[in-house]
Amino acid sequence: MDYTATQSGFRQQPNMRLRNSSLDGSDGSQLFEDTSGAGSGSQSGYRNQQGGPQAAGFPGQSLLTDPMSNLAMAYGSSLASQGREMVDKNLDRFIPISKLKYYFAVDTVYVGKKLGLLVFPYMHQNWEVSYQQDTPVAPRFDVNAPDLYIPTMGFITYVLVAGLALGTQNRFSPELLGVQASSALVWLIMEVLAVLLSLYLVTVNTDLTTIDLLAFSGYKYVGMIVGVVAGLMFGKPAYYLSLLWCCAAIFVFMIRTLRLKLLSEAAAEGRLVRGARNQLRMYLTMSIAAAQPIFMYWLTYHLIR
């Protein structure tokens, strides 16, 4: 204790010594400034900065968790599904894509019998399509059922035979072969569209679909191939004779096949057709059958010289 003499005696001065001692102790015993508090604060701030994005999540998470966004996504998906169903329904009205497997369900026996029926249909008696539980049986079980295998292969073979015919005459070129194929396809489409329009104008209630008409219209390629091959092998007289035979055969085939689809039950059974509507159906059947020989000659006559 430090005592100082004054007029009133000795007096104790502890306050200055205590403050000075504390200052002296801080300056004397600690050489460097204590930054542990600041460091911990900066480290905690750094941890907060690192944990901030993780806590907040990725930028699209708030969009996915937003109720309005979920509602908009659900509404958009429902509209897309409705649009897809509408397109499938409207497309199925004209081209039933789901039934395409039926038209290619063929085998070797069916193809052989069908080709014989197309070339020589005069001895065939039963032309009705067989049904099983209100659905037609597959073509491989019924020779009267329409198919797309023979028309498709017939079209491809016709294009190849046309290229062969052009090559034997030194007139072959890829452009000319493409014109030949495209013209045959365009005529086929126009024929099917004309038949559909005629059925609509005549107001015929029939179970014929667009693919059925496409199949029946494509059967003429078999006779066209026979005529062109005969002309290439034996000359122009053989072309005309074989084409004439195939034209008569396809005419009879179309008449006997389409009358069960277009005419009334009385006409299908062979009885006399009465009524203006039945007569229109008969004329339409005759017109479709008569158009086949015309197309057969139009698409093949220039290939034989």
C-alpha atoms as a PDB file:
ATOM      1  CA  MET A   1       0.000   0.000   0.000  1.00  0.00           C
ATOM      2  CA  ASP A   2       1.231   3.466  -0.901  1.00  0.00           C
ATOM      3  CA  TYR A   3       0.529   6.190   1.618  1.00  0.00           C
ATOM      4  CA  THR A   4       0.952   9.896   0.908  1.00  0.00           C
ATOM      5  CA  ALA A   5       1.298  12.608   3.526  1.00  0.00           C
ATOM      6  CA  THR A   6      -1.290  15.373   3.493  1.00  0.00           C
ATOM      7  CA  GLN A   7      -2.493  17.966   5.810  1.00  0.00           C
ATOM      8  CA  SER A   8      -5.078  15.705   7.292  1.00  0.00           C
ATOM      9  CA  GLY A   9      -2.727  12.780   7.689  1.00  0.00           C
ATOM     10  CA  PHE A  10      -2.142   9.696   5.700  1.00  0.00           C
ATOM     11  CA  ARG A  11      -4.630   8.821   2.846  1.00  0.00           C
ATOM     12  CA  GLN A  12      -4.948   5.577   0.836  1.00  0.00           C
ATOM     13  CA  GLN A  13      -5.113   5.803  -3.010  1.00  0.00           C
ATOM     14  CA  PRO A  14      -6.169   2.330  -4.272  1.00  0.00           C
ATOM     15  CA  ASN A  15      -8.171   3.353  -7.338  1.00  0.00           C
ATOM     16  CA  MET A  16      -5.347   4.656  -9.449  1.00  0.00           C
ATOM     17  CA  ARG A  17      -3.178   1.726  -8.598  1.00  0.00           C
ATOM     18  CA  LEU A  18      -5.865  -0.735  -9.519  1.00  0.00           C
ATOM     19  CA  ARG A  19      -6.516   0.875 -12.866  1.00  0.00           C
ATOM     20  CA  ASN A  20      -2.865   1.226 -13.610  1.00  0.00           C
ATOM     21  CA  SER A  21      -2.155  -2.327 -12.566  1.00  0.00           C
ATOM     22  CA  SER A  22      -4.808  -3.658 -14.861  1.00  0.00           C
ATOM     23  CA  LEU A  23      -3.435  -1.659 -17.752  1.00  0.00           C
ATOM     24  CA  ASP A  24       0.084  -2.612 -16.961  1.00  0.00           C
ATOM     25  CA  GLY A  25      -0.879  -6.254 -16.748  1.00  0.00           C
ATOM     26  CA  SER A  26      -2.547  -6.188 -20.116  1.00  0.00           C
ATOM     27  CA  ASP A  27       0.378  -4.492 -21.778  1.00  0.00           C
ATOM     28  CA  GLY A  28       3.075  -6.348 -20.024  1.00  0.00           C
ATOM     29  CA  SER A  29       1.951  -9.932 -19.869  1.00  0.00           C
ATOM     30  CA  GLN A  30       0.226 -10.158 -23.381  1.00  0.00           C
ATOM     31  CA  LEU A  31       2.510  -9.455 -26.297  1.00  0.00           C
ATOM     32  CA  PHE A  32      -0.055  -9.904 -29.126  1.00  0.00           C
ATOM     33  CA  GLU A  33      -3.642  -8.916 -29.517  1.00  0.00           C
ATOM     34  CA  ASP A  34      -6.200 -11.659 -28.833  1.00  0.00           C
ATOM     35  CA  THR A  35      -8.036 -12.317 -32.089  1.00  0.00           C
ATOM     36  CA  SER A  36      -9.710 -15.544 -31.050  1.00  0.00           C
ATOM     37  CA  GLY A  37     -13.093 -13.861 -30.734  1.00  0.00           C
ATOM     38  CA  ALA A  38     -12.812 -12.227 -34.152  1.00  0.00           C
ATOM     39  CA  GLY A  39     -11.573 -15.444 -35.717  1.00  0.00           C
ATOM     40  CA  SER A  40     -14.431 -17.464 -34.342  1.00  0.00           C
ATOM     41  CA  GLY A  41     -16.812 -14.826 -35.569  1.00  0.00           C
ATOM     42  CA  SER A  42     -15.341 -14.880 -39.080  1.00  0.00           C
ATOM     43  CA  GLN A  43     -15.315 -18.692 -39.126  1.00  0.00           C
ATOM     44  CA  SER A  44     -18.937 -18.796 -38.048  1.00  0.00           C
ATOM     45  CA  GLY A  45     -19.732 -16.253 -40.757  1.00  0.00           C
ATOM     46  CA  TYR A  46     -17.893 -18.393 -43.324  1.00  0.00           C
ATOM     47  CA  ARG A  47     -19.820 -21.443 -42.168  1.00  0.00           C
ATOM     48  CA  ASN A  48     -23.018 -19.498 -42.519  1.00  0.00           C
ATOM     49  CA  GLN A  49     -22.039 -18.489 -46.044  1.00  0.00           C
ATOM     50  CA  GLN A  50     -21.321 -22.099 -46.948  1.00  0.00           C
ATOM     51  CA  GLY A  51     -24.466 -23.379 -45.303  1.00  0.00           C
ATOM     52  CA  GLY A  52     -26.630 -20.679 -46.867  1.00  0.00           C
ATOM     53  CA  PRO A  53     -26.980 -22.140 -50.406  1.00  0.00           C
ATOM     54  CA  GLN A  54     -27.341 -25.648 -49.019  1.00  0.00           C
ATOM     55  CA  ALA A  55     -30.063 -24.533 -46.661  1.00  0.00           C
ATOM     56  CA  ALA A  56     -31.756 -22.596 -49.442  1.00  0.00           C
ATOM     57  CA  GLY A  57     -31.506 -25.507 -51.924  1.00  0.00           C
ATOM     58  CA  PHE A  58     -30.971 -25.289 -55.710  1.00  0.00           C
ATOM     59  CA  PRO A  59     -32.618 -22.400 -57.572  1.00  0.00           C
ATOM     60  CA  GLY A  60     -35.478 -24.473 -59.095  1.00  0.00           C
ATOM     61  CA  GLN A  61     -36.500 -25.991 -55.768  1.00  0.00           C
ATOM     62  CA  SER A  62     -38.606 -23.016 -54.811  1.00  0.00           C
ATOM     63  CA  LEU A  63     -40.339 -23.261 -58.193  1.00  0.00           C
ATOM     64  CA  LEU A  64     -41.142 -26.922 -57.675  1.00  0.00           C
ATOM     65  CA  THR A  65     -42.419 -26.389 -54.166  1.00  0.00           C
ATOM     66  CA  ASP A  66     -44.598 -23.460 -55.213  1.00  0.00           C
ATOM     67  CA  PRO A  67     -48.284 -24.541 -55.167  1.00  0.00           C
ATOM     68  CA  MET A  68     -49.122 -22.344 -58.171  1.00  0.00           C
ATOM     69  CA  SER A  69     -46.294 -23.920 -60.194  1.00  0.00           C
ATOM     70  CA  ASN A  70     -47.509 -27.398 -59.344  1.00  0.00           C
ATOM     71  CA  LEU A  71     -51.005 -26.429 -60.387  1.00  0.00           C
ATOM     72  CA  ALA A  72     -49.745 -25.020 -63.683  1.00  0.00           C
ATOM     73  CA  MET A  73     -47.706 -28.165 -64.385  1.00  0.00           C
ATOM     74  CA  ALA A  74     -50.683 -30.403 -63.649  1.00  0.00           C
ATOM     75  CA  TYR A  75     -52.916 -28.305 -65.895  1.00  0.00           C
ATOM     76  CA  GLY A  76     -50.349 -28.394 -68.708  1.00  0.00           C
ATOM     77  CA  SER A  77     -49.965 -32.166 -68.485  1.00  0.00           C
ATOM     78  CA  SER A  78     -53.742 -32.620 -68.544  1.00  0.00           C
ATOM     79  CA  LEU A  79     -53.987 -30.428 -71.649  1.00  0.00           C
ATOM     80  CA  ALA A  80     -51.207 -32.421 -73.332  1.00  0.00           C
ATOM     81  CA  SER A  81     -52.930 -35.729 -72.572  1.00  0.00           C
ATOM     82  CA  GLN A  82     -56.271 -34.412 -73.839  1.00  0.00           C
ATOM     83  CA  GLY A  83     -54.627 -33.166 -77.031  1.00  0.00           C
ATOM     84  CA  ARG A  84     -52.920 -36.501 -77.598  1.00  0.00           C
ATOM     85  CA  GLU A  85     -56.203 -38.371 -77.112  1.00  0.00           C
ATOM     86  CA  MET A  86     -57.974 -36.018 -79.531  1.00  0.00           C
ATOM     87  CA  VAL A  87     -55.296 -36.482 -82.192  1.00  0.00           C
ATOM     88  CA  ASP A  88     -55.370 -40.267 -81.784  1.00  0.00           C
ATOM     89  CA  LYS A  89     -59.163 -40.317 -81.977  1.00  0.00           C
ATOM     90  CA  ASN A  90     -59.344 -38.147 -85.108  1.00  0.00           C
ATOM     91  CA  LEU A  91     -56.491 -40.009 -86.775  1.00  0.00           C
ATOM     92  CA  ASP A  92     -58.100 -43.344 -85.982  1.00  0.00           C
ATOM     93  CA  ARG A  93     -61.236 -42.246 -87.816  1.00  0.00           C
ATOM     94  CA  PHE A  94     -59.363 -42.138 -91.119  1.00  0.00           C
ATOM     95  CA  ILE A  95     -56.363 -44.429 -90.559  1.00  0.00           C
ATOM     96  CA  PRO A  96     -56.887 -46.879 -87.689  1.00  0.00           C
ATOM     97  CA  ILE A  97     -53.220 -47.289 -86.849  1.00  0.00           C
ATOM     98  CA  SER A  98     -54.002 -49.595 -83.949  1.00  0.00           C
ATOM     99  CA  LYS A  99     -55.431 -52.135 -86.416  1.00  0.00           C
ATOM    100  CA  LEU A 100     -52.454 -52.236 -88.769  1.00  0.00           C
ATOM    101  CA  LYS A 101     -51.186 -55.447 -87.191  1.00  0.00           C
ATOM    102  CA  TYR A 102     -54.368 -57.167 -88.311  1.00  0.00           C
ATOM    103  CA  TYR A 103     -53.677 -56.395 -91.984  1.00  0.00           C
ATOM    104  CA  PHE A 104     -50.165 -57.858 -91.840  1.00  0.00           C
ATOM    105  CA  ALA A 105     -51.142 -61.074 -90.025  1.00  0.00           C
ATOM    106  CA  VAL A 106     -50.470 -63.308 -93.034  1.00  0.00           C
ATOM    107  CA  ASP A 107     -48.530 -66.462 -93.770  1.00  0.00           C
ATOM    108  CA  THR A 108     -47.183 -68.236 -96.846  1.00  0.00           C
ATOM    109  CA  VAL A 109     -50.338 -70.289 -97.383  1.00  0.00           C
ATOM    110  CA  TYR A 110     -52.533 -67.189 -97.337  1.00  0.00           C
ATOM    111  CA  VAL A 111     -50.288 -65.297 -99.753  1.00  0.00           C
ATOM    112  CA  GLY A 112     -50.319 -68.197-102.214  1.00  0.00           C
ATOM    113  CA  LYS A 113     -54.099 -68.584-102.072  1.00  0.00           C
ATOM    114  CA  LYS A 114     -54.668 -64.847-102.353  1.00  0.00           C
ATOM    115  CA  LEU A 115     -52.414 -64.490-105.379  1.00  0.00           C
ATOM    116  CA  GLY A 116     -54.248 -67.364-107.058  1.00  0.00           C
ATOM    117  CA  LEU A 117     -57.578 -65.723-106.229  1.00  0.00           C
ATOM    118  CA  LEU A 118     -56.425 -62.419-107.753  1.00  0.00           C
ATOM    119  CA  VAL A 119     -55.320 -64.080-110.981  1.00  0.00           C
ATOM    120  CA  PHE A 120     -58.157 -66.606-111.266  1.00  0.00           C
ATOM    121  CA  PRO A 121     -61.233 -65.633-109.199  1.00  0.00           C
ATOM    122  CA  TYR A 122     -63.830 -67.416-111.338  1.00  0.00           C
ATOM    123  CA  MET A 123     -64.055 -70.675-109.391  1.00  0.00           C
ATOM    124  CA  HIS A 124     -64.244 -69.158-105.920  1.00  0.00           C
ATOM    125  CA  GLN A 125     -67.674 -69.516-104.345  1.00  0.00           C
ATOM    126  CA  ASN A 126     -67.733 -68.127-100.810  1.00  0.00           C
ATOM    127  CA  TRP A 127     -66.679 -64.443-100.701  1.00  0.00           C
ATOM    128  CA  GLU A 128     -67.870 -63.594 -97.203  1.00  0.00           C
ATOM    129  CA  VAL A 129     -65.363 -62.640 -94.526  1.00  0.00           C
ATOM    130  CA  SER A 130     -65.411 -64.893 -91.468  1.00  0.00           C
ATOM    131  CA  TYR A 131     -66.086 -63.345 -88.058  1.00  0.00           C
ATOM    132  CA  GLN A 132     -65.331 -64.458 -84.536  1.00  0.00           C
ATOM    133  CA  GLN A 133     -67.195 -62.664 -81.746  1.00  0.00           C
ATOM    134  CA  ASP A 134     -68.145 -59.729 -84.005  1.00  0.00           C
ATOM    135  CA  THR A 135     -64.551 -59.222 -85.139  1.00  0.00           C
ATOM    136  CA  PRO A 136     -63.116 -60.430 -88.457  1.00  0.00           C
ATOM    137  CA  VAL A 137     -60.579 -63.197 -88.228  1.00  0.00           C
ATOM    138  CA  ALA A 138     -56.962 -62.595 -89.222  1.00  0.00           C
ATOM    139  CA  PRO A 139     -56.156 -62.821 -92.936  1.00  0.00           C
ATOM    140  CA  ARG A 140     -54.059 -65.948 -92.455  1.00  0.00           C
ATOM    141  CA  PHE A 141     -57.245 -67.764 -91.397  1.00  0.00           C
ATOM    142  CA  ASP A 142     -59.517 -66.377 -94.138  1.00  0.00           C
ATOM    143  CA  VAL A 143     -58.524 -65.807 -97.760  1.00  0.00           C
ATOM    144  CA  ASN A 144     -61.385 -63.317 -98.208  1.00  0.00           C
ATOM    145  CA  ALA A 145     -60.029 -60.919 -95.580  1.00  0.00           C
ATOM    146  CA  PRO A 146     -58.194 -57.862 -96.909  1.00  0.00           C
ATOM    147  CA  ASP A 147     -54.523 -57.440 -96.126  1.00  0.00           C
ATOM    148  CA  LEU A 148     -51.789 -54.894 -96.700  1.00  0.00           C
ATOM    149  CA  TYR A 149     -48.884 -57.280 -97.173  1.00  0.00           C
ATOM    150  CA  ILE A 150     -49.645 -58.108-100.802  1.00  0.00           C
ATOM    151  CA  PRO A 151     -50.386 -54.469-101.823  1.00  0.00           C
ATOM    152  CA  THR A 152     -47.219 -53.231-100.109  1.00  0.00           C
ATOM    153  CA  MET A 153     -44.972 -55.878-101.620  1.00  0.00           C
ATOM    154  CA  GLY A 154     -46.762 -55.458-104.937  1.00  0.00           C
ATOM    155  CA  PHE A 155     -46.045 -51.741-105.018  1.00  0.00           C
ATOM    156  CA  ILE A 156     -42.361 -52.276-104.211  1.00  0.00           C
ATOM    157  CA  THR A 157     -42.055 -55.054-106.794  1.00  0.00           C
ATOM    158  CA  TYR A 158     -43.803 -52.889-109.392  1.00  0.00           C
ATOM    159  CA  VAL A 159     -41.252 -50.122-108.879  1.00  0.00           C
ATOM    160  CA  LEU A 160     -38.376 -52.620-109.218  1.00  0.00           C
ATOM    161  CA  VAL A 161     -39.864 -54.173-112.374  1.00  0.00           C
ATOM    162  CA  ALA A 162     -40.404 -50.700-113.808  1.00  0.00           C
ATOM    163  CA  GLY A 163     -36.723 -49.929-113.210  1.00  0.00           C
ATOM    164  CA  LEU A 164     -35.789 -53.194-114.933  1.00  0.00           C
ATOM    165  CA  ALA A 165     -37.982 -52.346-117.915  1.00  0.00           C
ATOM    166  CA  LEU A 166     -36.457 -48.877-118.192  1.00  0.00           C
ATOM    167  CA  GLY A 167     -32.980 -50.356-117.937  1.00  0.00           C
ATOM    168  CA  THR A 168     -33.559 -52.806-120.805  1.00  0.00           C
ATOM    169  CA  GLN A 169     -34.585 -49.827-122.957  1.00  0.00           C
ATOM    170  CA  ASN A 170     -31.556 -47.720-121.948  1.00  0.00           C
ATOM    171  CA  ARG A 171     -33.879 -45.178-120.345  1.00  0.00           C
ATOM    172  CA  PHE A 172     -33.110 -45.843-116.697  1.00  0.00           C
ATOM    173  CA  SER A 173     -32.271 -42.977-114.364  1.00  0.00           C
ATOM    174  CA  PRO A 174     -32.882 -42.494-110.643  1.00  0.00           C
ATOM    175  CA  GLU A 175     -35.000 -39.440-111.359  1.00  0.00           C
ATOM    176  CA  LEU A 176     -37.227 -41.318-113.803  1.00  0.00           C
ATOM    177  CA  LEU A 177     -37.618 -44.215-111.396  1.00  0.00           C
ATOM    178  CA  GLY A 178     -38.587 -41.783-108.627  1.00  0.00           C
ATOM    179  CA  VAL A 179     -41.166 -40.190-110.910  1.00  0.00           C
ATOM    180  CA  GLN A 180     -42.564 -43.632-111.685  1.00  0.00           C
ATOM    181  CA  ALA A 181     -42.899 -44.549-108.002  1.00  0.00           C
ATOM    182  CA  SER A 182     -44.335 -41.198-106.922  1.00  0.00           C
ATOM    183  CA  SER A 183     -46.873 -41.130-109.752  1.00  0.00           C
ATOM    184  CA  ALA A 184     -48.111 -44.621-108.857  1.00  0.00           C
ATOM    185  CA  LEU A 185     -48.439 -43.621-105.191  1.00  0.00           C
ATOM    186  CA  VAL A 186     -50.255 -40.392-106.024  1.00  0.00           C
ATOM    187  CA  TRP A 187     -52.735 -42.191-108.261  1.00  0.00           C
ATOM    188  CA  LEU A 188     -53.391 -44.716-105.503  1.00  0.00           C
ATOM    189  CA  ILE A 189     -54.074 -41.989-102.941  1.00  0.00           C
ATOM    190  CA  MET A 190     -56.335 -40.102-105.338  1.00  0.00           C
ATOM    191  CA  GLU A 191     -58.271 -43.278-106.042  1.00  0.00           C
ATOM    192  CA  VAL A 192     -58.855 -43.958-102.343  1.00  0.00           C
ATOM    193  CA  LEU A 193     -59.903 -40.360-101.712  1.00  0.00           C
ATOM    194  CA  ALA A 194     -62.321 -40.464-104.644  1.00  0.00           C
ATOM    195  CA  VAL A 195     -63.926 -43.644-103.302  1.00  0.00           C
ATOM    196  CA  LEU A 196     -64.251 -42.119 -99.832  1.00  0.00           C
ATOM    197  CA  LEU A 197     -65.901 -39.035-101.297  1.00  0.00           C
ATOM    198  CA  SER A 198     -68.278 -41.168-103.344  1.00  0.00           C
ATOM    199  CA  LEU A 199     -69.244 -43.217-100.305  1.00  0.00           C
ATOM    200  CA  TYR A 200     -69.962 -39.991 -98.416  1.00  0.00           C
ATOM    201  CA  LEU A 201     -72.085 -38.540-101.222  1.00  0.00           C
ATOM    202  CA  VAL A 202     -74.069 -41.736-101.710  1.00  0.00           C
ATOM    203  CA  THR A 203     -74.469 -42.070 -97.895  1.00  0.00           C
ATOM    204  CA  VAL A 204     -73.505 -45.721 -97.794  1.00  0.00           C
ATOM    205  CA  ASN A 205     -73.444 -47.310 -94.360  1.00  0.00           C
ATOM    206  CA  THR A 206     -70.615 -49.782 -94.640  1.00  0.00           C
ATOM    207  CA  ASP A 207     -67.938 -51.268 -92.439  1.00  0.00           C
ATOM    208  CA  LEU A 208     -65.245 -50.531 -95.014  1.00  0.00           C
ATOM    209  CA  THR A 209     -62.371 -48.560 -93.565  1.00  0.00           C
ATOM    210  CA  THR A 210     -59.758 -46.481 -95.320  1.00  0.00           C
ATOM    211  CA  ILE A 211     -57.229 -49.284 -94.985  1.00  0.00           C
ATOM    212  CA  ASP A 212     -59.699 -51.737 -96.541  1.00  0.00           C
ATOM    213  CA  LEU A 213     -60.029 -49.476 -99.567  1.00  0.00           C
ATOM    214  CA  LEU A 214     -56.263 -49.087 -99.694  1.00  0.00           C
ATOM    215  CA  ALA A 215     -55.849 -52.857 -99.670  1.00  0.00           C
ATOM    216  CA  PHE A 216     -58.433 -53.466-102.385  1.00  0.00           C
ATOM    217  CA  SER A 217     -56.957 -50.723-104.547  1.00  0.00           C
ATOM    218  CA  GLY A 218     -53.452 -52.121-104.087  1.00  0.00           C
ATOM    219  CA  TYR A 219     -54.313 -55.593-105.358  1.00  0.00           C
ATOM    220  CA  LYS A 220     -54.075 -54.366-108.958  1.00  0.00           C
ATOM    221  CA  TYR A 221     -50.274 -54.225-108.693  1.00  0.00           C
ATOM    222  CA  VAL A 222     -50.224 -58.022-108.967  1.00  0.00           C
ATOM    223  CA  GLY A 223     -51.756 -57.922-112.443  1.00  0.00           C
ATOM    224  CA  MET A 224     -49.528 -55.020-113.437  1.00  0.00           C
ATOM    225  CA  ILE A 225     -46.422 -56.994-112.489  1.00  0.00           C
ATOM    226  CA  VAL A 226     -47.623 -60.034-114.435  1.00  0.00           C
ATOM    227  CA  GLY A 227     -48.255 -57.918-117.534  1.00  0.00           C
ATOM    228  CA  VAL A 228     -44.920 -56.101-117.461  1.00  0.00           C
ATOM    229  CA  VAL A 229     -42.912 -59.282-116.811  1.00  0.00           C
ATOM    230  CA  ALA A 230     -44.713 -61.069-119.647  1.00  0.00           C
ATOM    231  CA  GLY A 231     -44.000 -58.148-121.955  1.00  0.00           C
ATOM    232  CA  LEU A 232     -40.310 -58.124-121.035  1.00  0.00           C
ATOM    233  CA  MET A 233     -39.984 -61.845-121.627  1.00  0.00           C
ATOM    234  CA  PHE A 234     -42.189 -62.446-124.669  1.00  0.00           C
ATOM    235  CA  GLY A 235     -42.806 -59.041-126.207  1.00  0.00           C
ATOM    236  CA  LYS A 236     -45.687 -56.649-126.530  1.00  0.00           C
ATOM    237  CA  PRO A 237     -48.377 -59.190-127.589  1.00  0.00           C
ATOM    238  CA  ALA A 238     -47.757 -61.167-124.403  1.00  0.00           C
ATOM    239  CA  TYR A 239     -48.054 -57.930-122.423  1.00  0.00           C
ATOM    240  CA  TYR A 240     -51.479 -57.149-123.849  1.00  0.00           C
ATOM    241  CA  LEU A 241     -52.778 -60.701-123.438  1.00  0.00           C
ATOM    242  CA  SER A 242     -51.605 -61.102-119.857  1.00  0.00           C
ATOM    243  CA  LEU A 243     -52.747 -57.601-118.910  1.00  0.00           C
ATOM    244  CA  LEU A 244     -56.173 -58.245-120.431  1.00  0.00           C
ATOM    245  CA  TRP A 245     -56.514 -61.439-118.414  1.00  0.00           C
ATOM    246  CA  CYS A 246     -55.444 -59.736-115.177  1.00  0.00           C
ATOM    247  CA  CYS A 247     -57.775 -56.791-115.824  1.00  0.00           C
ATOM    248  CA  ALA A 248     -60.745 -59.119-116.211  1.00  0.00           C
ATOM    249  CA  ALA A 249     -59.705 -61.028-113.100  1.00  0.00           C
ATOM    250  CA  ILE A 250     -59.370 -57.922-110.918  1.00  0.00           C
ATOM    251  CA  PHE A 251     -62.726 -56.633-112.220  1.00  0.00           C
ATOM    252  CA  VAL A 252     -64.486 -59.834-111.168  1.00  0.00           C
ATOM    253  CA  PHE A 253     -62.612 -59.889-107.868  1.00  0.00           C
ATOM    254  CA  MET A 254     -63.636 -56.331-106.986  1.00  0.00           C
ATOM    255  CA  ILE A 255     -67.266 -56.864-107.973  1.00  0.00           C
ATOM    256  CA  ARG A 256     -67.684 -59.997-105.878  1.00  0.00           C
ATOM    257  CA  THR A 257     -65.823 -58.539-102.921  1.00  0.00           C
ATOM    258  CA  LEU A 258     -67.335 -55.062-102.763  1.00  0.00           C
ATOM    259  CA  ARG A 259     -70.926 -56.089-103.394  1.00  0.00           C
ATOM    260  CA  LEU A 260     -71.000 -57.661 -99.930  1.00  0.00           C
ATOM    261  CA  LYS A 261     -69.738 -54.398 -98.465  1.00  0.00           C
ATOM    262  CA  LEU A 262     -71.671 -51.802-100.428  1.00  0.00           C
ATOM    263  CA  LEU A 263     -74.868 -53.379-101.714  1.00  0.00           C
ATOM    264  CA  SER A 264     -77.850 -54.372 -99.629  1.00  0.00           C
ATOM    265  CA  GLU A 265     -78.431 -57.864 -98.306  1.00  0.00           C
ATOM    266  CA  ALA A 266     -80.818 -58.629-101.142  1.00  0.00           C
ATOM    267  CA  ALA A 267     -78.205 -57.722-103.746  1.00  0.00           C
ATOM    268  CA  ALA A 268     -75.554 -59.690-101.918  1.00  0.00           C
ATOM    269  CA  GLU A 269     -77.779 -62.764-102.064  1.00  0.00           C
ATOM    270  CA  GLY A 270     -78.249 -62.342-105.811  1.00  0.00           C
ATOM    271  CA  ARG A 271     -81.823 -61.019-105.853  1.00  0.00           C
ATOM    272  CA  LEU A 272     -82.979 -58.083-107.954  1.00  0.00           C
ATOM    273  CA  VAL A 273     -81.814 -54.679-106.771  1.00  0.00           C
ATOM    274  CA  ARG A 274     -84.646 -52.224-106.278  1.00  0.00           C
ATOM    275  CA  GLY A 275     -84.619 -48.645-105.143  1.00  0.00           C
ATOM    276  CA  ALA A 276     -82.628 -45.617-106.210  1.00  0.00           C
ATOM    277  CA  ARG A 277     -80.169 -45.886-103.326  1.00  0.00           C
ATOM    278  CA  ASN A 278     -79.351 -49.518-104.092  1.00  0.00           C
ATOM    279  CA  GLN A 279     -78.867 -48.659-107.738  1.00  0.00           C
ATOM    280  CA  LEU A 280     -76.438 -45.914-106.765  1.00  0.00           C
ATOM    281  CA  ARG A 281     -74.524 -48.413-104.683  1.00  0.00           C
ATOM    282  CA  MET A 282     -74.431 -50.820-107.603  1.00  0.00           C
ATOM    283  CA  TYR A 283     -73.122 -48.114-109.934  1.00  0.00           C
ATOM    284  CA  LEU A 284     -70.502 -47.164-107.377  1.00  0.00           C
ATOM    285  CA  THR A 285     -69.369 -50.779-107.096  1.00  0.00           C
ATOM    286  CA  MET A 286     -69.138 -51.076-110.863  1.00  0.00           C
ATOM    287  CA  SER A 287     -67.191 -47.823-111.106  1.00  0.00           C
ATOM    288  CA  ILE A 288     -64.620 -48.869-108.495  1.00  0.00           C
ATOM    289  CA  ALA A 289     -64.134 -52.201-110.257  1.00  0.00           C
ATOM    290  CA  ALA A 290     -63.911 -50.617-113.723  1.00  0.00           C
ATOM    291  CA  ALA A 291     -61.305 -48.113-112.550  1.00  0.00           C
ATOM    292  CA  GLN A 292     -58.798 -50.864-111.760  1.00  0.00           C
ATOM    293  CA  PRO A 293     -58.084 -51.915-115.401  1.00  0.00           C
ATOM    294  CA  ILE A 294     -57.755 -48.264-116.410  1.00  0.00           C
ATOM    295  CA  PHE A 295     -55.077 -47.620-113.792  1.00  0.00           C
ATOM    296  CA  MET A 296     -53.347 -50.892-114.644  1.00  0.00           C
ATOM    297  CA  TYR A 297     -52.958 -49.903-118.289  1.00  0.00           C
ATOM    298  CA  TRP A 298     -52.104 -46.272-117.540  1.00  0.00           C
ATOM    299  CA  LEU A 299     -49.224 -47.179-115.252  1.00  0.00           C
ATOM    300  CA  THR A 300     -47.674 -49.899-117.419  1.00  0.00           C
ATOM    301  CA  TYR A 301     -48.158 -49.175-121.128  1.00  0.00           C
ATOM    302  CA  HIS A 302     -45.099 -46.900-121.383  1.00  0.00           C
ATOM    303  CA  LEU A 303     -42.820 -49.579-119.886  1.00  0.00           C
ATOM    304  CA  ILE A 304     -43.189 -51.940-122.855  1.00  0.00           C
ATOM    305  CA  ARG A 305     -41.863 -50.964-126.281  1.00  0.00           C
END
